[in-house]
PDB file of C-alpha atoms in Angstrom:
ATOM      1  CA  GLU A   1     -10.432  25.319   2.564  1.00 36.00           C
ATOM      2  CA  VAL A   2     -12.444  23.600   5.273  1.00 36.00           C
ATOM      3  CA  ASN A   3     -11.028  23.070   8.755  1.00 42.00           C
ATOM      4  CA  LEU A   4     -12.606  20.386  10.905  1.00 38.00           C
ATOM      5  CA  PRO A   5     -11.116  20.802  14.383  1.00 35.00           C
ATOM      6  CA  SER A   6     -13.196  18.146  16.098  1.00 46.00           C
ATOM      7  CA  VAL A   7     -16.121  15.780  15.755  1.00 44.00           C
ATOM      8  CA  ALA A   8     -18.213  18.094  17.898  1.00 51.00           C
ATOM      9  CA  ASP A   9     -18.045  20.781  15.190  1.00 50.00           C
ATOM     10  CA  LEU A  10     -19.119  18.504  12.336  1.00 47.00           C
ATOM     11  CA  PRO A  11     -22.915  18.928  12.612  1.00 49.00           C
ATOM     12  CA  SER A  12     -22.777  22.731  12.396  1.00 53.00           C
ATOM     13  CA  LEU A  13     -20.201  22.679   9.613  1.00 47.00           C
ATOM     14  CA  LEU A  14     -22.106  20.170   7.523  1.00 47.00           C
ATOM     15  CA  SER A  15     -25.455  21.857   8.072  1.00 50.00           C
ATOM     16  CA  LYS A  16     -24.125  24.949   6.297  1.00 50.00           C
ATOM     17  CA  ASN A  17     -23.907  22.928   3.055  1.00 44.00           C
ATOM     18  CA  LYS A  18     -20.930  24.941   1.856  1.00 38.00           C
ATOM     19  CA  PHE A  19     -19.323  22.054  -0.007  1.00 36.00           C
ATOM     20  CA  PRO A  20     -20.705  19.148  -2.073  1.00 34.00           C
ATOM     21  CA  MET A  21     -18.694  16.304  -0.562  1.00 38.00           C
ATOM     22  CA  ILE A  22     -16.941  15.103   2.567  1.00 42.00           C
ATOM     23  CA  LEU A  23     -13.538  13.494   2.159  1.00 43.00           C
ATOM     24  CA  GLU A  24     -12.298  11.028   4.775  1.00 42.00           C
ATOM     25  CA  LEU A  25      -8.583  10.285   4.574  1.00 36.00           C
ATOM     26  CA  TYR A  26      -7.382   8.379   7.624  1.00 33.00           C
ATOM     27  CA  TYR A  27      -3.638   8.219   8.277  1.00 32.00           C
ATOM     28  CA  SER A  28      -3.900   7.247  11.937  1.00 33.00           C
ATOM     29  CA  ASP A  29      -6.630   6.753  14.512  1.00 34.00           C
ATOM     30  CA  GLU A  30      -6.301  10.332  15.685  1.00 33.00           C
ATOM     31  CA  GLU A  31      -5.399  12.659  12.889  1.00 35.00           C
ATOM     32  CA  ILE A  32      -5.439  13.369   9.183  1.00 32.00           C
ATOM     33  CA  ASP A  33      -2.467  14.822   7.350  1.00 35.00           C
ATOM     34  CA  SER A  34      -2.951  17.826   5.100  1.00 32.00           C
ATOM     35  CA  ARG A  35      -4.216  16.766   1.690  1.00 34.00           C
ATOM     36  CA  CYS A  36      -5.849  18.772  -1.066  1.00 30.00           C
ATOM     37  CA  ILE A  37      -8.184  16.977  -3.432  1.00 30.00           C
ATOM     38  CA  GLY A  38      -9.938  19.235  -5.932  1.00 31.00           C
ATOM     39  CA  THR A  39     -11.338  22.207  -4.012  1.00 29.00           C
ATOM     40  CA  LEU A  40     -11.654  20.573  -0.588  1.00 29.00           C
ATOM     41  CA  THR A  41      -8.821  20.665   1.928  1.00 31.00           C
ATOM     42  CA  ILE A  42      -8.946  19.008   5.318  1.00 31.00           C
ATOM     43  CA  HIS A  43      -5.999  20.272   7.349  1.00 31.00           C
ATOM     44  CA  ASP A  44      -4.685  18.379  10.374  1.00 29.00           C
ATOM     45  CA  ALA A  45      -8.228  17.581  11.458  1.00 30.00           C
ATOM     46  CA  LYS A  46      -8.676  15.756  14.760  1.00 31.00           C
ATOM     47  CA  LEU A  47     -11.438  13.282  14.018  1.00 32.00           C
ATOM     48  CA  LEU A  48     -12.003  11.101  17.059  1.00 30.00           C
ATOM     49  CA  SER A  49     -14.827   8.753  17.850  1.00 30.00           C
ATOM     50  CA  CYS A  50     -15.808   7.898  21.396  1.00 29.00           C
ATOM     51  CA  ASP A  51     -13.156   5.159  21.496  1.00 35.00           C
ATOM     52  CA  GLY A  52     -10.716   6.644  18.981  1.00 38.00           C
ATOM     53  CA  SER A  53     -11.312   4.058  16.253  1.00 47.00           C
ATOM     54  CA  SER A  54     -11.752   5.013  12.631  1.00 57.00           C
ATOM     55  CA  PRO A  55     -14.527   2.486  11.812  1.00 62.00           C
ATOM     56  CA  HIS A  56     -16.618   3.939  14.608  1.00 65.00           C
ATOM     57  CA  PHE A  57     -15.977   7.429  13.301  1.00 66.00           C
ATOM     58  CA  SER A  58     -17.220   6.415   9.852  1.00 72.00           C
ATOM     59  CA  ALA A  59     -20.423   5.133  11.418  1.00 74.00           C
ATOM     60  CA  PHE A  60     -20.734   8.306  13.494  1.00 73.00           C
ATOM     61  CA  LEU A  61     -20.235  10.479  10.422  1.00 75.00           C
ATOM     62  CA  GLY A  62     -22.875   8.446   8.603  1.00 76.00           C
ATOM     63  CA  GLU A  63     -25.373   9.227  11.372  1.00 76.00           C
ATOM     64  CA  ILE A  64     -24.645  12.940  11.008  1.00 77.00           C
ATOM     65  CA  LEU A  65     -24.954  12.893   7.224  1.00 76.00           C
ATOM     66  CA  ALA A  66     -28.180  10.915   7.382  1.00 75.00           C
ATOM     67  CA  SER A  67     -29.716  13.547   9.650  1.00 77.00           C
ATOM     68  CA  LEU A  68     -29.061  16.461   7.291  1.00 77.00           C
ATOM     69  CA  LYS A  69     -31.849  17.894   5.149  1.00 77.00           C
ATOM     70  CA  LYS A  70     -29.370  18.378   2.306  1.00 77.00           C
ATOM     71  CA  PRO A  71     -26.598  15.822   2.761  1.00 77.00           C
ATOM     72  CA  PRO A  72     -23.428  15.819   0.621  1.00 80.00           C
ATOM     73  CA  ARG A  73     -23.699  14.013  -2.696  1.00 84.00           C
ATOM     74  CA  VAL A  74     -20.683  11.737  -2.295  1.00 88.00           C
ATOM     75  CA  LEU A  75     -18.540  10.251   0.448  1.00 88.00           C
ATOM     76  CA  LEU A  76     -15.026   8.957  -0.222  1.00 88.00           C
ATOM     77  CA  ASN A  77     -13.977   6.517   2.469  1.00 89.00           C
ATOM     78  CA  ALA A  78     -10.242   5.821   2.262  1.00 87.00           C
ATOM     79  CA  SER A  79      -9.437   2.222   3.126  1.00 88.00           C
ATOM     80  CA  ALA A  80      -6.564   0.081   1.814  1.00 94.00           C
ATOM     81  CA  ILE A  81      -5.773  -2.980  -0.276  1.00 96.00           C
ATOM     82  CA  GLY A  82      -4.898  -4.516   3.064  1.00 94.00           C
ATOM     83  CA  ILE A  83      -8.490  -5.757   3.021  1.00 96.00           C
ATOM     84  CA  TYR A  84      -7.340  -8.625   0.756  1.00 97.00           C
ATOM     85  CA  GLY A  85      -4.612  -9.858   3.090  1.00 95.00           C
ATOM     86  CA  ASP A  86      -1.873 -12.263   2.030  1.00 96.00           C
ATOM     87  CA  ARG A  87      -3.021 -13.918  -1.219  1.00 96.00           C
ATOM     88  CA  ALA A  88       0.273 -15.029  -2.848  1.00 95.00           C
ATOM     89  CA  ASP A  89       0.143 -14.431  -6.629  1.00 96.00           C
ATOM     90  CA  MET A  90      -3.670 -14.375  -6.911  1.00 97.00           C
ATOM     91  CA  LYS A  91      -4.960 -11.499  -9.037  1.00 97.00           C
ATOM     92  CA  LEU A  92      -7.354  -9.451  -6.920  1.00 98.00           C
ATOM     93  CA  ASP A  93     -10.061  -7.078  -8.124  1.00 98.00           C
ATOM     94  CA  GLU A  94     -12.862  -5.332  -6.278  1.00 98.00           C
ATOM     95  CA  ASP A  95     -15.035  -8.467  -6.357  1.00 97.00           C
ATOM     96  CA  SER A  96     -12.421 -10.522  -4.506  1.00 98.00           C
ATOM     97  CA  SER A  97     -13.331 -11.543  -0.969  1.00 97.00           C
ATOM     98  CA  PRO A  98     -11.615 -10.032   2.102  1.00 96.00           C
ATOM     99  CA  GLY A  99      -8.638 -11.923   3.482  1.00 96.00           C
ATOM    100  CA  GLU A 100      -7.869 -13.039   7.009  1.00 93.00           C
ATOM    101  CA  GLY A 101      -5.905 -11.198   9.684  1.00 90.00           C
ATOM    102  CA  PHE A 102      -5.798  -7.893  11.528  1.00 87.00           C
ATOM    103  CA  PHE A 103      -5.610  -5.565   8.532  1.00 89.00           C
ATOM    104  CA  PRO A 104      -8.310  -7.335   6.472  1.00 92.00           C
ATOM    105  CA  ASP A 105     -10.632  -7.298   9.490  1.00 90.00           C
ATOM    106  CA  LEU A 106      -9.943  -3.616  10.172  1.00 87.00           C
ATOM    107  CA  CYS A 107     -10.486  -2.574   6.546  1.00 90.00           C
ATOM    108  CA  PHE A 108     -13.667  -4.650   6.318  1.00 92.00           C
ATOM    109  CA  GLN A 109     -15.093  -3.009   9.453  1.00 89.00           C
ATOM    110  CA  TRP A 110     -14.018   0.364   8.097  1.00 86.00           C
ATOM    111  CA  GLU A 111     -15.959  -0.147   4.875  1.00 90.00           C
ATOM    112  CA  GLU A 112     -18.995  -1.694   6.567  1.00 89.00           C
ATOM    113  CA  ALA A 113     -19.260   1.382   8.799  1.00 86.00           C
ATOM    114  CA  CYS A 114     -20.209   3.391   5.694  1.00 86.00           C
ATOM    115  CA  GLN A 115     -23.523   1.553   5.362  1.00 87.00           C
ATOM    116  CA  ARG A 116     -25.406   4.303   7.211  1.00 84.00           C
ATOM    117  CA  SER A 117     -24.220   6.820   4.603  1.00 87.00           C
ATOM    118  CA  ILE A 118     -25.309   4.468   1.815  1.00 89.00           C
ATOM    119  CA  ASP A 119     -28.718   4.075   3.452  1.00 86.00           C
ATOM    120  CA  ALA A 120     -28.977   7.880   3.562  1.00 84.00           C
ATOM    121  CA  GLY A 121     -28.669   7.957  -0.232  1.00 87.00           C
ATOM    122  CA  LEU A 122     -25.074   9.143  -0.568  1.00 88.00           C
ATOM    123  CA  ARG A 123     -22.876   7.899  -3.370  1.00 92.00           C
ATOM    124  CA  VAL A 124     -20.187   6.111  -1.374  1.00 93.00           C
ATOM    125  CA  LEU A 125     -16.804   5.106  -2.759  1.00 95.00           C
ATOM    126  CA  LYS A 126     -14.596   2.790  -0.725  1.00 96.00           C
ATOM    127  CA  LEU A 127     -11.066   3.632  -1.791  1.00 96.00           C
ATOM    128  CA  ARG A 128      -8.752   0.654  -1.422  1.00 96.00           C
ATOM    129  CA  ILE A 129      -5.431   2.451  -1.684  1.00 95.00           C
ATOM    130  CA  GLY A 130      -2.206   0.657  -2.519  1.00 95.00           C
ATOM    131  CA  LEU A 131       1.384   1.586  -1.683  1.00 94.00           C
ATOM    132  CA  VAL A 132       1.650   5.302  -2.506  1.00 93.00           C
ATOM    133  CA  LEU A 133       4.970   6.395  -4.019  1.00 93.00           C
ATOM    134  CA  SER A 134       6.215   9.979  -4.108  1.00 89.00           C
ATOM    135  CA  SER A 135       9.670  11.512  -4.461  1.00 84.00           C
ATOM    136  CA  GLU A 136       8.677  14.166  -1.929  1.00 83.00           C
ATOM    137  CA  GLY A 137       8.017  11.972   1.080  1.00 80.00           C
ATOM    138  CA  GLY A 138       6.292   8.864   2.355  1.00 83.00           C
ATOM    139  CA  ILE A 139       7.860   5.431   2.150  1.00 86.00           C
ATOM    140  CA  LEU A 140      10.318   6.361  -0.622  1.00 89.00           C
ATOM    141  CA  GLU A 141      11.831   9.078   1.540  1.00 87.00           C
ATOM    142  CA  ARG A 142      12.419   6.563   4.338  1.00 87.00           C
ATOM    143  CA  LEU A 143      13.805   3.953   1.961  1.00 89.00           C
ATOM    144  CA  LYS A 144      16.252   6.438   0.435  1.00 88.00           C
ATOM    145  CA  THR A 145      17.895   6.825   3.823  1.00 88.00           C
ATOM    146  CA  ILE A 146      18.152   3.063   4.297  1.00 89.00           C
ATOM    147  CA  TYR A 147      19.540   2.480   0.816  1.00 89.00           C
ATOM    148  CA  SER A 148      22.029   5.356   1.146  1.00 88.00           C
ATOM    149  CA  PHE A 149      23.769   3.339   3.883  1.00 87.00           C
ATOM    150  CA  GLY A 150      23.862   0.264   1.656  1.00 87.00           C
ATOM    151  CA  LEU A 151      21.213  -1.493   3.734  1.00 87.00           C
ATOM    152  CA  GLY A 152      18.644  -1.915   0.978  1.00 90.00           C
ATOM    153  CA  GLY A 153      17.468  -5.369   0.043  1.00 90.00           C
ATOM    154  CA  CYS A 154      14.668  -7.898  -0.097  1.00 92.00           C
ATOM    155  CA  LEU A 155      12.214  -8.600   2.674  1.00 93.00           C
ATOM    156  CA  GLY A 156      11.839 -12.305   3.293  1.00 94.00           C
ATOM    157  CA  SER A 157      11.734 -14.292   0.056  1.00 93.00           C
ATOM    158  CA  GLY A 158      11.060 -11.140  -1.949  1.00 94.00           C
ATOM    159  CA  GLU A 159       8.333 -12.992  -3.844  1.00 96.00           C
ATOM    160  CA  GLN A 160       5.498 -10.983  -2.284  1.00 96.00           C
ATOM    161  CA  TYR A 161       3.636  -8.638  -4.625  1.00 97.00           C
ATOM    162  CA  MET A 162       3.581  -4.890  -3.995  1.00 97.00           C
ATOM    163  CA  SER A 163       0.602  -3.057  -5.505  1.00 97.00           C
ATOM    164  CA  TRP A 164       1.720   0.544  -5.879  1.00 96.00           C
ATOM    165  CA  ILE A 165       0.459   3.839  -7.266  1.00 95.00           C
ATOM    166  CA  HIS A 166       2.200   7.172  -7.820  1.00 94.00           C
ATOM    167  CA  ILE A 167       0.759   9.992  -5.758  1.00 91.00           C
ATOM    168  CA  ASP A 168      -0.050  12.040  -8.877  1.00 92.00           C
ATOM    169  CA  ASP A 169      -2.111   9.192 -10.301  1.00 94.00           C
ATOM    170  CA  LEU A 170      -3.781   8.716  -6.928  1.00 93.00           C
ATOM    171  CA  CYS A 171      -4.908  12.348  -6.861  1.00 91.00           C
ATOM    172  CA  ARG A 172      -6.059  12.198 -10.495  1.00 93.00           C
ATOM    173  CA  ALA A 173      -8.039   9.043  -9.739  1.00 94.00           C
ATOM    174  CA  ILE A 174      -9.755  10.600  -6.732  1.00 93.00           C
ATOM    175  CA  VAL A 175     -10.791  13.670  -8.721  1.00 91.00           C
ATOM    176  CA  PHE A 176     -11.992  11.365 -11.519  1.00 93.00           C
ATOM    177  CA  LEU A 177     -14.140   9.414  -9.045  1.00 94.00           C
ATOM    178  CA  LEU A 178     -15.593  12.589  -7.575  1.00 91.00           C
ATOM    179  CA  GLU A 179     -16.661  13.758 -11.030  1.00 90.00           C
ATOM    180  CA  ASN A 180     -17.971  10.391 -12.255  1.00 93.00           C
ATOM    181  CA  ASN A 181     -21.525  10.007 -10.961  1.00 92.00           C
ATOM    182  CA  GLU A 182     -21.653   6.349 -11.997  1.00 92.00           C
ATOM    183  CA  ALA A 183     -18.716   5.404  -9.774  1.00 96.00           C
ATOM    184  CA  GLU A 184     -19.597   3.867  -6.422  1.00 96.00           C
ATOM    185  CA  GLY A 185     -18.657   1.002  -4.130  1.00 96.00           C
ATOM    186  CA  PRO A 186     -15.152  -0.418  -3.639  1.00 97.00           C
ATOM    187  CA  VAL A 187     -12.389   0.673  -5.985  1.00 98.00           C
ATOM    188  CA  ASN A 188      -8.736  -0.366  -6.009  1.00 98.00           C
ATOM    189  CA  LEU A 189      -6.450   2.659  -6.284  1.00 97.00           C
ATOM    190  CA  THR A 190      -3.341   0.941  -7.585  1.00 97.00           C
ATOM    191  CA  GLY A 191      -1.322   0.902 -10.764  1.00 96.00           C
ATOM    192  CA  PRO A 192      -2.044  -1.770 -13.374  1.00 96.00           C
ATOM    193  CA  ASN A 193       1.287  -3.566 -12.862  1.00 96.00           C
ATOM    194  CA  PRO A 194       2.017  -4.818  -9.317  1.00 97.00           C
ATOM    195  CA  ILE A 195       5.624  -5.941  -8.885  1.00 97.00           C
ATOM    196  CA  LYS A 196       7.387  -8.363  -6.571  1.00 97.00           C
ATOM    197  CA  ASN A 197       9.527  -7.104  -3.724  1.00 95.00           C
ATOM    198  CA  THR A 198      12.671  -8.386  -5.482  1.00 95.00           C
ATOM    199  CA  GLU A 199      11.917  -6.285  -8.555  1.00 96.00           C
ATOM    200  CA  PHE A 200      11.019  -3.226  -6.490  1.00 95.00           C
ATOM    201  CA  ASN A 201      14.296  -3.568  -4.607  1.00 93.00           C
ATOM    202  CA  SER A 202      16.298  -3.881  -7.820  1.00 93.00           C
ATOM    203  CA  ILE A 203      14.649  -0.872  -9.483  1.00 94.00           C
ATOM    204  CA  LEU A 204      15.035   1.379  -6.446  1.00 93.00           C
ATOM    205  CA  ALA A 205      18.678   0.422  -5.946  1.00 92.00           C
ATOM    206  CA  SER A 206      19.388   1.143  -9.616  1.00 92.00           C
ATOM    207  CA  LYS A 207      17.671   4.549  -9.489  1.00 91.00           C
ATOM    208  CA  LEU A 208      19.657   5.497  -6.383  1.00 91.00           C
ATOM    209  CA  SER A 209      22.903   3.969  -7.704  1.00 92.00           C
ATOM    210  CA  ARG A 210      23.330   2.052  -4.486  1.00 91.00           C
ATOM    211  CA  PRO A 211      23.939  -1.639  -3.740  1.00 89.00           C
ATOM    212  CA  ALA A 212      21.036  -3.657  -2.378  1.00 87.00           C
ATOM    213  CA  PHE A 213      22.414  -6.934  -1.112  1.00 86.00           C
ATOM    214  CA  PHE A 214      21.020  -6.733   2.405  1.00 86.00           C
ATOM    215  CA  HIS A 215      18.374  -9.339   3.195  1.00 88.00           C
ATOM    216  CA  VAL A 216      15.909  -9.415   6.091  1.00 88.00           C
ATOM    217  CA  PRO A 217      14.980 -13.051   6.864  1.00 89.00           C
ATOM    218  CA  SER A 218      11.300 -13.863   7.124  1.00 91.00           C
ATOM    219  CA  MET A 219      11.648 -15.261  10.627  1.00 89.00           C
ATOM    220  CA  ILE A 220      12.933 -11.919  11.932  1.00 89.00           C
ATOM    221  CA  LEU A 221       9.975 -10.054  10.460  1.00 86.00           C
ATOM    222  CA  LYS A 222       7.534 -12.686  11.688  1.00 85.00           C
ATOM    223  CA  SER A 223       8.909 -12.275  15.211  1.00 85.00           C
ATOM    224  CA  LEU A 224       7.838  -8.631  15.422  1.00 79.00           C
ATOM    225  CA  PRO A 225       5.208  -7.970  18.140  1.00 75.00           C
ATOM    226  CA  GLY A 226       1.602  -8.785  17.327  1.00 69.00           C
ATOM    227  CA  GLY A 227       2.447 -10.505  14.056  1.00 71.00           C
ATOM    228  CA  MET A 228       2.546  -7.110  12.344  1.00 75.00           C
ATOM    229  CA  GLY A 229       5.781  -7.931  10.519  1.00 80.00           C
ATOM    230  CA  ASN A 230       4.085 -10.687   8.581  1.00 84.00           C
ATOM    231  CA  GLU A 231       1.101  -8.565   7.539  1.00 85.00           C
ATOM    232  CA  MET A 232       3.046  -5.364   6.868  1.00 86.00           C
ATOM    233  CA  PHE A 233       6.159  -6.672   5.117  1.00 89.00           C
ATOM    234  CA  LEU A 234       5.593 -10.229   3.937  1.00 92.00           C
ATOM    235  CA  ALA A 235       1.962 -10.251   2.828  1.00 94.00           C
ATOM    236  CA  SER A 236       1.550 -10.531  -0.933  1.00 96.00           C
ATOM    237  CA  THR A 237      -1.317  -8.502  -2.394  1.00 97.00           C
ATOM    238  CA  ARG A 238      -1.640  -8.425  -6.175  1.00 98.00           C
ATOM    239  CA  ALA A 239      -4.467  -5.903  -6.459  1.00 98.00           C
ATOM    240  CA  LEU A 240      -5.604  -4.632  -9.862  1.00 98.00           C
ATOM    241  CA  PRO A 241      -7.614  -1.459 -10.648  1.00 98.00           C
ATOM    242  CA  ALA A 242     -10.441  -3.231 -12.490  1.00 97.00           C
ATOM    243  CA  ARG A 243     -13.134  -0.658 -11.665  1.00 97.00           C
ATOM    244  CA  LEU A 244     -11.002   2.308 -12.675  1.00 97.00           C
ATOM    245  CA  LYS A 245     -10.329   0.618 -16.009  1.00 96.00           C
ATOM    246  CA  GLU A 246     -14.000  -0.209 -16.439  1.00 96.00           C
ATOM    247  CA  TRP A 247     -14.985   3.412 -15.818  1.00 96.00           C
ATOM    248  CA  GLY A 248     -12.435   4.714 -18.337  1.00 95.00           C
ATOM    249  CA  PHE A 249      -9.698   6.131 -16.135  1.00 95.00           C
ATOM    250  CA  GLU A 250      -6.305   6.392 -17.836  1.00 87.00           C
TER     251      GLU A 250
END
């Protein structure tokens, strides 16, 4: 287990070369939830850049890694399929161009900030993670509460694609990528079968044995501050795990 209490401690920790990789998993601008991938655990680490932005931290970390005599072999930079933006029913693989909007711009900057690590000779994987599903928490836990009150239903037209992955498959994929020396660059961490919001709603309601007739009109979601409702709830991203398939992950 490796505890990284602050950015200031990173140089001394990394210089000890006690582990072969650094794992970046951003869940907010200020902290990382506990996650265990393989033998490396980062627990509630406060990883702040000078202005608190994750892309700047990635660049800062790259500077540190580049300065080490024996840098880690691989860097996993966790981004999101949000880089593709709203693309209707277009099938998107890792060669697809970034979309337009706040989230695509943020994810693009996030990934570009890894260039210093690439220049330093690290094998860098840019993990474009889809909607992670788990029965033990996350979005499903929140949706269960909503559906239990009979408030489940479609968002907008319900025609937007949701590219999802079960948390067990996500962890297996990350370990697979760590162990596969040929794997590098962007990789979509999603299941092979994205579904529309209408189908997701129907399946979840059936599993919970609850009605799901509630409908949130698009105009209400679009009216949320900063346009976030449109990008978070109405954007359609049909991302496919082409690289994982190419590298033999099952």
